[in-house]
């Protein structure tokens, strides 16, 4: 049965969490946002906000926020609880207005260069990719299967974090290791945060008053996870995350680029197991490993108080960022814009200032006054007439997932009509 609704529910399932947003695609407004955390524990918590303030930004602080704590056994129970909350606002999963559910799926490998309408073959492929995304894909699959059980008739769409990066040329995507070994185990650079890089690069072109096909952009997605990408004429040509989200920039808790021999050393000399090294590099490295904090607000506060460890962590973070800006300027040849996005990129003016400091030869600079402005709108922070536009462009992964989902379902309707 094909629905004629205009609502899209976006689900982002983690191993013990479920984040959701319900959007009305007529005006991209949020009808509800929320999350369930600590699924499977006795202290699970559901926070639900109907009609979060305004249509822009991810809101979450609107008037009628509702919260409940208590055991939520699994993802099925979590989604049922979410549906019950939505139903209180007349927007439950059985609402005829609901056109589709869009699922964030972290790893789509090479097969998925676009969103996919979920069927058995799509589910099997996501499952096949579990070895390269052992933390994320199983949780994403659980989310999809749960939603299918609750609304078997509704189109479910998988939107992949890797899809936008499938345009990377082989010379950027391949590691320089034995080809047969790499191919046997599907080892290559996939990249992540693709929905954000796609959305932000398009918005940046819009800010410049140009079509995405006309501009070359470096997008710096700096959240707790962080990645950079080089986008030429709307297509990704390189990105900093690789086989997994561990490669690239210094992140909140991940090391980013590291000599792979460090891992052999930790095993052979420090006697650590592979799982311990995995945990060290993913959870206890990056900013938190360097200074004990991964929140940039706290790090800046400590820097301002003269804390040396925080200063060094900040400097290492910025140094890596600068290297990627330089590298991607070289990859692109001509850069029209550098766009900062996500929690740190959108909010931390000192990071933006430090990242482009000394890069005047590349045409990069920020205007101190513009850089200090706080806003949730896309904005230029480089001086007037600068060769390269430096911009702050808030990301909106849920909107991008909802739009891609709706476009696919709408295409189906048109084809059927
Ligand atoms: P995200 O993963 O995009 O939600 O980003 C989360 C990170 O953004 C946090 O860990 C902080 O480091 C950073 N962040 C959020 N708000 C601010 C702020 N006002 N100033 C500096 N950093 C911030």
CSV table of C-alpha atoms and ligand atoms in Angstrom, one decimal:
chain,number,residue,atom,x,y,z
A,1,UNK,CA,0.0,0.0,0.0
A,2,UNK,CA,1.4,3.4,-0.9
A,3,UNK,CA,0.8,6.2,1.7
A,4,UNK,CA,0.1,9.7,0.6
A,5,UNK,CA,1.3,11.2,3.8
A,6,UNK,CA,4.0,13.9,4.1
A,7,UNK,CA,5.6,12.9,7.4
A,8,UNK,CA,8.9,11.1,7.6
A,9,UNK,CA,10.2,9.5,10.8
A,10,UNK,CA,14.0,9.5,11.0
A,11,UNK,CA,15.5,6.8,13.2
A,12,UNK,CA,19.1,6.6,14.3
A,13,UNK,CA,19.7,3.4,16.2
A,14,UNK,CA,22.8,2.9,18.3
A,15,UNK,CA,23.7,-0.2,20.3
A,16,UNK,CA,21.8,1.1,23.4
A,17,UNK,CA,20.0,4.2,22.1
A,18,UNK,CA,17.4,5.3,19.6
A,19,UNK,CA,17.3,8.9,18.4
A,20,UNK,CA,14.3,10.0,16.4
A,21,UNK,CA,12.8,13.0,14.6
A,22,UNK,CA,9.4,13.3,12.9
A,23,UNK,CA,9.4,15.8,10.1
A,24,UNK,CA,6.7,17.2,7.9
A,25,UNK,CA,8.2,17.4,4.4
A,26,UNK,CA,5.8,20.1,3.2
A,27,UNK,CA,7.9,22.7,5.1
A,28,UNK,CA,10.7,20.6,6.7
A,29,UNK,CA,9.4,21.4,10.1
A,30,UNK,CA,10.0,19.2,13.2
A,31,UNK,CA,6.8,17.6,14.6
A,32,UNK,CA,8.7,15.9,17.3
A,33,UNK,CA,12.3,15.0,18.4
A,34,UNK,CA,13.5,12.7,21.0
A,35,UNK,CA,15.7,9.9,22.2
A,36,UNK,CA,15.7,6.7,24.2
A,37,UNK,CA,18.9,5.9,26.0
A,38,UNK,CA,20.2,3.1,28.1
A,39,UNK,CA,18.0,0.5,26.3
A,40,UNK,CA,18.3,-2.8,28.0
A,41,UNK,CA,19.0,-1.3,31.4
A,42,UNK,CA,16.7,-0.6,34.3
A,43,UNK,CA,17.3,3.1,34.1
A,44,UNK,CA,16.3,3.6,30.4
A,45,UNK,CA,15.2,7.1,29.7
A,46,UNK,CA,12.9,8.5,27.0
A,47,UNK,CA,12.9,12.2,26.3
A,48,UNK,CA,10.3,13.4,23.9
A,49,UNK,CA,9.8,17.0,22.7
A,50,UNK,CA,6.8,17.7,20.5
A,51,UNK,CA,7.1,20.7,18.2
A,52,UNK,CA,10.5,21.8,19.2
A,53,UNK,CA,11.0,25.5,18.9
A,54,UNK,CA,11.1,26.7,15.3
A,55,UNK,CA,11.6,24.8,12.1
A,56,UNK,CA,15.4,25.3,11.9
A,57,UNK,CA,18.1,23.7,14.0
A,58,UNK,CA,17.4,20.4,15.8
A,59,UNK,CA,15.5,22.1,18.6
A,60,UNK,CA,15.0,19.8,21.5
A,61,UNK,CA,14.2,22.5,24.0
A,62,UNK,CA,10.7,23.4,23.0
A,63,UNK,CA,7.8,23.8,25.4
A,64,UNK,CA,6.2,20.5,26.2
A,65,UNK,CA,9.1,18.2,26.8
A,66,UNK,CA,8.2,14.9,28.3
A,67,UNK,CA,10.5,12.5,30.1
A,68,UNK,CA,10.1,9.0,31.5
A,69,UNK,CA,12.5,6.6,33.1
A,70,UNK,CA,12.2,2.9,33.7
A,71,UNK,CA,13.3,-0.3,32.1
A,72,UNK,CA,13.0,-0.5,28.3
A,73,UNK,CA,14.1,-4.0,27.4
A,74,UNK,CA,15.1,-3.7,23.8
A,75,UNK,CA,14.7,-1.7,20.5
A,76,UNK,CA,11.2,-3.1,19.9
A,77,UNK,CA,10.1,-1.8,23.2
A,78,UNK,CA,11.9,1.4,22.6
A,79,UNK,CA,10.2,2.0,19.3
A,80,UNK,CA,6.8,1.1,20.8
A,81,UNK,CA,7.4,3.6,23.6
A,82,UNK,CA,8.3,6.2,21.0
A,83,UNK,CA,5.2,5.4,19.0
A,84,UNK,CA,3.1,5.7,22.2
A,85,UNK,CA,4.6,9.2,22.9
A,86,UNK,CA,4.0,10.3,19.3
A,87,UNK,CA,0.4,8.9,19.5
A,88,UNK,CA,-0.3,11.2,22.4
A,89,UNK,CA,0.2,14.0,19.9
A,90,UNK,CA,-1.9,12.2,17.3
A,91,UNK,CA,1.2,11.2,15.4
A,92,UNK,CA,1.7,7.6,16.2
A,93,UNK,CA,3.3,5.0,13.9
A,94,UNK,CA,-0.1,4.1,12.6
A,95,UNK,CA,-0.8,7.7,11.5
A,96,UNK,CA,-1.9,7.9,7.8
A,97,UNK,CA,0.3,11.0,7.5
A,98,UNK,CA,3.4,8.9,7.9
A,99,UNK,CA,4.9,8.3,4.4
A,100,UNK,CA,8.1,6.5,5.3
A,101,UNK,CA,10.7,5.8,7.9
A,102,UNK,CA,14.3,6.8,7.1
A,103,UNK,CA,17.1,5.0,8.9
A,104,UNK,CA,20.6,6.2,9.3
A,105,UNK,CA,22.8,3.3,8.4
A,106,UNK,CA,26.5,3.8,9.1
A,107,UNK,CA,28.1,1.4,6.6
A,108,UNK,CA,26.8,0.9,3.1
A,109,UNK,CA,30.1,-0.4,1.6
A,110,UNK,CA,30.6,0.2,-2.1
A,111,UNK,CA,27.2,-1.0,-3.2
A,112,UNK,CA,25.1,1.8,-1.8
A,113,UNK,CA,25.9,5.1,-3.5
A,114,UNK,CA,22.4,6.3,-2.8
A,115,UNK,CA,19.6,5.7,-0.3
A,116,UNK,CA,17.9,2.3,-0.7
A,117,UNK,CA,14.3,1.2,-0.2
A,118,UNK,CA,14.7,-1.6,2.3
A,119,UNK,CA,14.0,-5.2,1.1
A,120,UNK,CA,15.5,-8.5,1.9
A,121,UNK,CA,18.5,-8.0,-0.4
A,122,UNK,CA,19.3,-4.6,1.2
A,123,UNK,CA,19.0,-6.1,4.7
A,124,UNK,CA,21.3,-8.9,3.6
A,125,UNK,CA,23.9,-6.5,2.3
A,126,UNK,CA,23.9,-4.4,5.5
A,127,UNK,CA,24.4,-7.6,7.4
A,128,UNK,CA,27.2,-8.6,5.1
A,129,UNK,CA,29.0,-5.4,6.1
A,130,UNK,CA,28.9,-6.1,9.8
A,131,UNK,CA,32.5,-7.2,9.9
A,132,UNK,CA,33.6,-3.7,8.7
A,133,UNK,CA,31.2,-1.9,11.0
A,134,UNK,CA,30.8,-4.2,14.0
A,135,UNK,CA,29.5,-1.5,16.4
A,136,UNK,CA,27.1,0.3,14.1
A,137,UNK,CA,25.5,-1.9,11.5
A,138,UNK,CA,24.0,-4.5,13.9
A,139,UNK,CA,22.2,-1.7,15.8
A,140,UNK,CA,21.0,-0.1,12.6
A,141,UNK,CA,19.7,-3.5,11.4
A,142,UNK,CA,17.8,-3.9,14.7
A,143,UNK,CA,16.2,-0.5,14.2
A,144,UNK,CA,15.1,-1.4,10.7
A,145,UNK,CA,13.7,-4.8,11.6
A,146,UNK,CA,11.9,-3.4,14.6
A,147,UNK,CA,10.3,-0.7,12.5
A,148,UNK,CA,9.3,-3.3,9.9
A,149,UNK,CA,7.6,-5.4,12.5
A,150,UNK,CA,5.6,-2.5,13.8
A,151,UNK,CA,4.6,-1.1,10.4
A,152,UNK,CA,5.2,-3.9,7.8
A,153,UNK,CA,3.3,-1.9,5.1
A,154,UNK,CA,5.3,1.2,5.4
A,155,UNK,CA,8.3,2.0,3.1
A,156,UNK,CA,11.6,1.9,5.1
A,157,UNK,CA,14.6,3.7,3.5
A,158,UNK,CA,18.2,3.1,4.5
A,159,UNK,CA,20.4,6.3,4.2
A,160,UNK,CA,24.1,5.4,4.4
A,161,UNK,CA,26.8,7.5,6.0
A,162,UNK,CA,29.2,6.1,3.4
A,163,UNK,CA,27.1,6.8,0.3
A,164,UNK,CA,28.3,10.4,-0.4
A,165,UNK,CA,31.9,9.2,-0.4
A,166,UNK,CA,31.5,6.4,-3.0
A,167,UNK,CA,32.5,8.9,-5.7
A,168,UNK,CA,36.1,9.0,-4.3
A,169,UNK,CA,38.6,8.0,-7.0
A,170,UNK,CA,40.5,4.7,-6.5
A,171,UNK,CA,43.7,6.6,-5.8
A,172,UNK,CA,42.1,8.3,-2.8
A,173,UNK,CA,40.1,5.3,-1.6
A,174,UNK,CA,42.7,2.6,-1.7
A,175,UNK,CA,45.3,2.0,1.0
A,176,UNK,CA,48.8,1.2,-0.3
A,177,UNK,CA,48.7,-2.4,0.9
A,178,UNK,CA,48.7,-5.7,-1.0
A,179,UNK,CA,45.8,-5.6,-3.3
A,180,UNK,CA,44.7,-9.2,-3.0
A,181,UNK,CA,44.6,-9.0,0.8
A,182,UNK,CA,42.8,-5.7,0.7
A,183,UNK,CA,40.2,-7.0,-1.8
A,184,UNK,CA,39.7,-10.3,0.1
A,185,UNK,CA,38.7,-8.4,3.2
A,186,UNK,CA,37.1,-5.3,1.6
A,187,UNK,CA,39.8,-3.1,3.1
A,188,UNK,CA,39.6,0.4,1.7
A,189,UNK,CA,38.7,3.9,2.7
A,190,UNK,CA,34.9,4.3,2.8
A,191,UNK,CA,34.5,7.6,4.8
A,192,UNK,CA,31.6,8.5,7.1
A,193,UNK,CA,29.4,11.5,8.1
A,194,UNK,CA,28.4,11.4,4.4
A,195,UNK,CA,24.9,12.9,4.9
A,196,UNK,CA,26.5,15.8,6.8
A,197,UNK,CA,29.2,16.4,4.1
A,198,UNK,CA,26.5,16.2,1.4
A,199,UNK,CA,24.2,18.6,3.2
A,200,UNK,CA,26.8,21.1,4.2
A,201,UNK,CA,28.5,21.3,0.9
A,202,UNK,CA,25.2,21.9,-0.9
A,203,UNK,CA,24.3,24.6,1.7
A,204,UNK,CA,27.7,26.2,1.2
A,205,UNK,CA,27.2,26.5,-2.5
A,206,UNK,CA,23.8,28.1,-1.7
A,207,UNK,CA,25.6,30.6,0.6
A,208,UNK,CA,27.9,31.4,-2.3
A,209,UNK,CA,24.9,31.8,-4.6
A,210,UNK,CA,26.2,29.1,-6.9
A,211,UNK,CA,25.2,25.6,-8.1
A,212,UNK,CA,27.1,22.8,-6.2
A,213,UNK,CA,28.5,21.7,-9.6
A,214,UNK,CA,30.4,25.1,-9.8
A,215,UNK,CA,32.2,25.1,-6.5
A,216,UNK,CA,35.0,23.3,-4.7
A,217,UNK,CA,34.5,23.0,-1.0
A,218,UNK,CA,36.4,21.7,2.0
A,219,UNK,CA,33.9,20.6,4.7
A,220,UNK,CA,35.2,20.2,8.2
A,221,UNK,CA,32.7,18.3,10.3
A,222,UNK,CA,34.0,18.8,13.8
A,223,UNK,CA,31.7,17.2,16.4
A,224,UNK,CA,32.7,14.6,18.9
A,225,UNK,CA,33.5,12.5,15.9
A,226,UNK,CA,35.3,14.6,13.3
A,227,UNK,CA,36.0,14.3,9.6
A,228,UNK,CA,37.1,16.5,6.7
A,229,UNK,CA,36.2,16.1,3.0
A,230,UNK,CA,37.3,17.6,-0.3
A,231,UNK,CA,34.3,18.1,-2.6
A,232,UNK,CA,34.8,19.1,-6.2
A,233,UNK,CA,31.7,20.3,-8.1
A,234,UNK,CA,29.4,18.5,-5.6
A,235,UNK,CA,31.3,15.2,-5.6
A,236,UNK,CA,33.4,13.9,-2.8
A,237,UNK,CA,37.0,13.3,-4.0
A,238,UNK,CA,38.6,12.6,-0.7
A,239,UNK,CA,37.7,12.3,3.0
A,240,UNK,CA,39.6,11.8,6.2
A,241,UNK,CA,37.8,8.8,7.7
A,242,UNK,CA,38.7,5.4,6.3
A,243,UNK,CA,37.8,1.8,6.7
A,244,UNK,CA,36.4,2.9,10.1
A,245,UNK,CA,35.7,6.3,11.6
A,246,UNK,CA,39.1,6.1,13.4
A,247,UNK,CA,41.2,7.6,10.7
A,248,UNK,CA,41.9,11.3,10.1
A,249,UNK,CA,41.4,14.2,12.4
A,250,UNK,CA,41.9,14.3,16.2
A,251,UNK,CA,38.5,13.7,17.7
A,252,UNK,CA,36.8,13.8,21.1
A,253,UNK,CA,37.9,10.3,22.0
A,254,UNK,CA,39.6,8.9,18.8
A,255,UNK,CA,43.2,9.3,17.9
A,256,UNK,CA,42.7,9.9,14.2
A,257,UNK,CA,45.8,9.3,12.0
A,258,UNK,CA,48.4,7.2,13.7
A,259,UNK,CA,51.4,5.1,12.6
A,260,UNK,CA,49.9,1.6,12.4
A,261,UNK,CA,53.1,0.3,14.0
A,262,UNK,CA,51.9,1.8,17.2
A,263,UNK,CA,49.3,-1.0,17.4
A,264,UNK,CA,52.0,-3.7,16.9
A,265,UNK,CA,54.1,-2.0,19.5
A,266,UNK,CA,51.2,-1.9,22.0
A,267,UNK,CA,50.6,-5.6,21.4
A,268,UNK,CA,54.2,-6.8,21.4
A,269,UNK,CA,55.8,-4.5,24.0
A,270,UNK,CA,52.9,-3.3,26.2
A,271,UNK,CA,51.1,-6.7,26.0
A,272,UNK,CA,47.8,-5.2,25.2
A,273,UNK,CA,45.1,-7.3,23.4
A,274,UNK,CA,43.6,-6.2,20.1
A,275,UNK,CA,40.3,-5.3,21.9
A,276,UNK,CA,42.2,-3.2,24.4
A,277,UNK,CA,44.0,-1.4,21.7
A,278,UNK,CA,40.8,-0.9,19.8
A,279,UNK,CA,39.2,0.6,23.0
A,280,UNK,CA,42.3,2.8,23.7
A,281,UNK,CA,42.3,4.3,20.2
A,282,UNK,CA,38.5,4.8,19.9
A,283,UNK,CA,37.5,5.7,23.4
A,284,UNK,CA,40.5,6.9,25.4
A,285,UNK,CA,42.5,8.9,22.8
A,286,UNK,CA,42.0,12.1,21.0
A,287,UNK,CA,41.2,15.1,23.2
A,288,UNK,CA,40.1,13.0,26.1
A,289,UNK,CA,43.4,11.0,26.0
A,290,UNK,CA,45.5,14.1,25.7
A,291,UNK,CA,43.9,16.2,28.4
A,292,UNK,CA,41.1,14.3,30.1
A,293,UNK,CA,38.3,16.4,28.5
A,294,UNK,CA,36.6,15.9,25.2
A,295,UNK,CA,34.3,18.9,25.4
A,296,UNK,CA,35.8,21.8,23.5
A,297,UNK,CA,34.0,24.3,25.8
A,298,UNK,CA,35.8,22.8,28.8
A,299,UNK,CA,39.1,22.7,27.0
A,300,UNK,CA,38.9,26.3,26.0
A,301,UNK,CA,38.0,27.3,29.6
A,302,UNK,CA,41.1,25.4,30.8
A,303,UNK,CA,43.3,27.0,28.0
A,304,UNK,CA,42.1,30.4,29.1
A,305,UNK,CA,43.1,29.6,32.7
A,306,UNK,CA,46.6,28.7,31.5
A,307,UNK,CA,46.3,24.9,31.7
A,308,UNK,CA,49.2,23.5,29.7
A,309,UNK,CA,47.7,20.0,29.0
A,310,UNK,CA,44.6,21.5,27.6
A,311,UNK,CA,46.7,23.9,25.5
A,312,UNK,CA,48.7,21.1,24.1
A,313,UNK,CA,45.6,19.1,23.3
A,314,UNK,CA,44.1,22.1,21.5
A,315,UNK,CA,47.3,22.7,19.6
A,316,UNK,CA,47.5,19.1,18.4
A,317,UNK,CA,43.8,19.2,17.4
A,318,UNK,CA,44.4,22.3,15.4
A,319,UNK,CA,47.6,21.2,13.9
A,320,UNK,CA,46.0,18.1,12.4
A,321,UNK,CA,43.1,20.2,11.1
A,322,UNK,CA,45.5,22.6,9.4
A,323,UNK,CA,47.3,19.7,7.7
A,324,UNK,CA,44.0,18.4,6.3
A,325,UNK,CA,43.1,21.9,5.0
A,326,UNK,CA,46.5,22.1,3.3
A,327,UNK,CA,46.2,18.6,1.9
A,328,UNK,CA,42.7,19.1,0.5
A,329,UNK,CA,43.7,22.5,-1.0
A,330,UNK,CA,46.3,20.5,-2.9
A,331,UNK,CA,43.8,17.8,-3.8
A,332,UNK,CA,41.2,20.3,-5.1
A,333,UNK,CA,43.7,22.7,-6.8
A,334,UNK,CA,41.2,25.5,-6.4
A,335,UNK,CA,39.2,26.0,-3.2
A,336,UNK,CA,36.1,28.2,-3.2
A,337,UNK,CA,35.1,27.7,0.4
A,338,UNK,CA,36.0,26.1,3.7
A,339,UNK,CA,32.9,25.2,5.7
A,340,UNK,CA,33.0,24.5,9.4
A,341,UNK,CA,30.1,22.4,10.9
A,342,UNK,CA,28.9,20.3,13.8
A,343,UNK,CA,29.3,21.0,17.5
A,344,UNK,CA,32.8,22.3,17.5
A,345,UNK,CA,32.8,23.7,14.0
A,346,UNK,CA,29.6,25.7,14.5
A,347,UNK,CA,30.3,26.9,18.0
A,348,UNK,CA,34.1,27.2,18.7
A,349,UNK,CA,35.3,30.4,17.2
A,350,UNK,CA,38.8,29.9,18.6
A,351,UNK,CA,39.1,26.6,16.7
A,352,UNK,CA,38.1,28.3,13.4
A,353,UNK,CA,40.5,31.1,14.0
A,354,UNK,CA,43.4,28.8,14.9
A,355,UNK,CA,42.7,26.4,12.0
A,356,UNK,CA,43.2,29.0,9.3
A,357,UNK,CA,45.8,31.1,11.1
A,358,UNK,CA,48.9,31.5,8.9
A,359,UNK,CA,47.2,30.1,5.8
A,360,UNK,CA,46.9,33.5,4.1
A,361,UNK,CA,49.0,32.1,1.2
A,362,UNK,CA,46.2,29.7,0.6
A,363,UNK,CA,43.7,32.6,0.5
A,364,UNK,CA,42.4,31.7,4.0
A,365,UNK,CA,41.6,34.1,6.8
A,366,UNK,CA,38.8,34.8,9.3
A,367,UNK,CA,37.4,38.3,10.2
A,368,UNK,CA,37.6,38.4,14.0
A,369,UNK,CA,34.2,40.3,14.3
A,370,UNK,CA,32.3,38.0,11.9
A,371,UNK,CA,33.9,34.9,13.5
A,372,UNK,CA,32.6,35.9,16.9
A,373,UNK,CA,29.0,36.2,15.8
A,374,UNK,CA,26.8,33.4,17.2
A,375,UNK,CA,23.9,32.2,15.0
A,376,UNK,CA,22.3,29.0,13.9
A,377,UNK,CA,22.2,30.2,10.3
A,378,UNK,CA,24.8,29.6,7.6
A,379,UNK,CA,27.2,32.6,7.5
A,380,UNK,CA,30.5,33.8,6.1
A,381,UNK,CA,33.3,34.5,8.6
A,382,UNK,CA,36.1,35.4,6.2
A,383,UNK,CA,36.9,39.1,5.4
A,384,UNK,CA,35.1,40.7,2.5
A,385,UNK,CA,36.8,40.1,-0.8
A,386,UNK,CA,38.7,37.0,0.5
A,387,UNK,CA,39.9,34.6,-2.2
A,388,UNK,CA,38.4,31.7,-0.3
A,389,UNK,CA,35.1,32.0,1.6
A,390,UNK,CA,35.4,30.6,5.2
A,391,UNK,CA,31.9,29.8,6.4
A,392,UNK,CA,30.0,28.3,9.3
A,393,UNK,CA,27.3,26.1,8.0
A,394,UNK,CA,25.2,24.3,10.6
A,395,UNK,CA,24.6,20.6,9.6
A,396,UNK,CA,21.3,18.9,9.7
A,397,UNK,CA,21.7,15.2,9.2
A,398,UNK,CA,18.1,14.3,10.1
A,399,UNK,CA,16.7,16.8,7.5
A,400,UNK,CA,19.0,15.3,4.9
A,401,UNK,CA,18.0,11.8,5.8
A,402,UNK,CA,14.3,12.8,5.7
A,403,UNK,CA,14.7,14.6,2.4
A,404,UNK,CA,16.5,11.7,0.8
A,405,UNK,CA,13.9,9.2,2.2
A,406,UNK,CA,11.0,11.3,1.0
A,407,UNK,CA,12.4,11.8,-2.4
A,408,UNK,CA,12.8,8.1,-2.9
A,409,UNK,CA,9.3,7.3,-1.7
A,410,UNK,CA,7.9,10.1,-3.7
A,411,UNK,CA,9.6,8.8,-6.8
A,412,UNK,CA,7.9,5.5,-6.2
A,413,UNK,CA,4.6,7.1,-6.0
A,414,UNK,CA,5.1,9.0,-9.2
A,415,UNK,CA,6.1,5.9,-10.9
A,416,UNK,CA,3.0,4.0,-9.7
A,417,UNK,CA,0.7,6.9,-10.5
B,1,LIG,P1,28.4,16.9,17.9
B,1,LIG,O1,29.0,15.6,17.9
B,1,LIG,O2,28.3,17.6,16.6
B,1,LIG,O3,27.1,16.9,18.7
B,1,LIG,O4,29.4,17.9,18.8
B,1,LIG,C1,29.6,17.7,20.1
B,1,LIG,C2,30.8,18.5,20.6
B,1,LIG,O5,30.6,19.9,20.2
B,1,LIG,C3,31.0,18.6,22.1
B,1,LIG,O6,31.7,17.4,22.6
B,1,LIG,C4,31.8,19.8,22.3
B,1,LIG,O7,33.1,19.5,22.2
B,1,LIG,C5,31.4,20.7,21.1
B,1,LIG,N1,30.6,21.9,21.4
B,1,LIG,C6,29.2,21.9,21.6
B,1,LIG,N2,28.9,23.2,21.9
B,1,LIG,C7,30.0,23.9,21.9
B,1,LIG,C8,30.3,25.3,22.2
B,1,LIG,N3,29.3,26.2,22.5
B,1,LIG,N4,31.6,25.7,22.2
B,1,LIG,C9,32.5,24.8,21.8
B,1,LIG,N5,32.3,23.5,21.6
B,1,LIG,C10,31.1,23.1,21.6
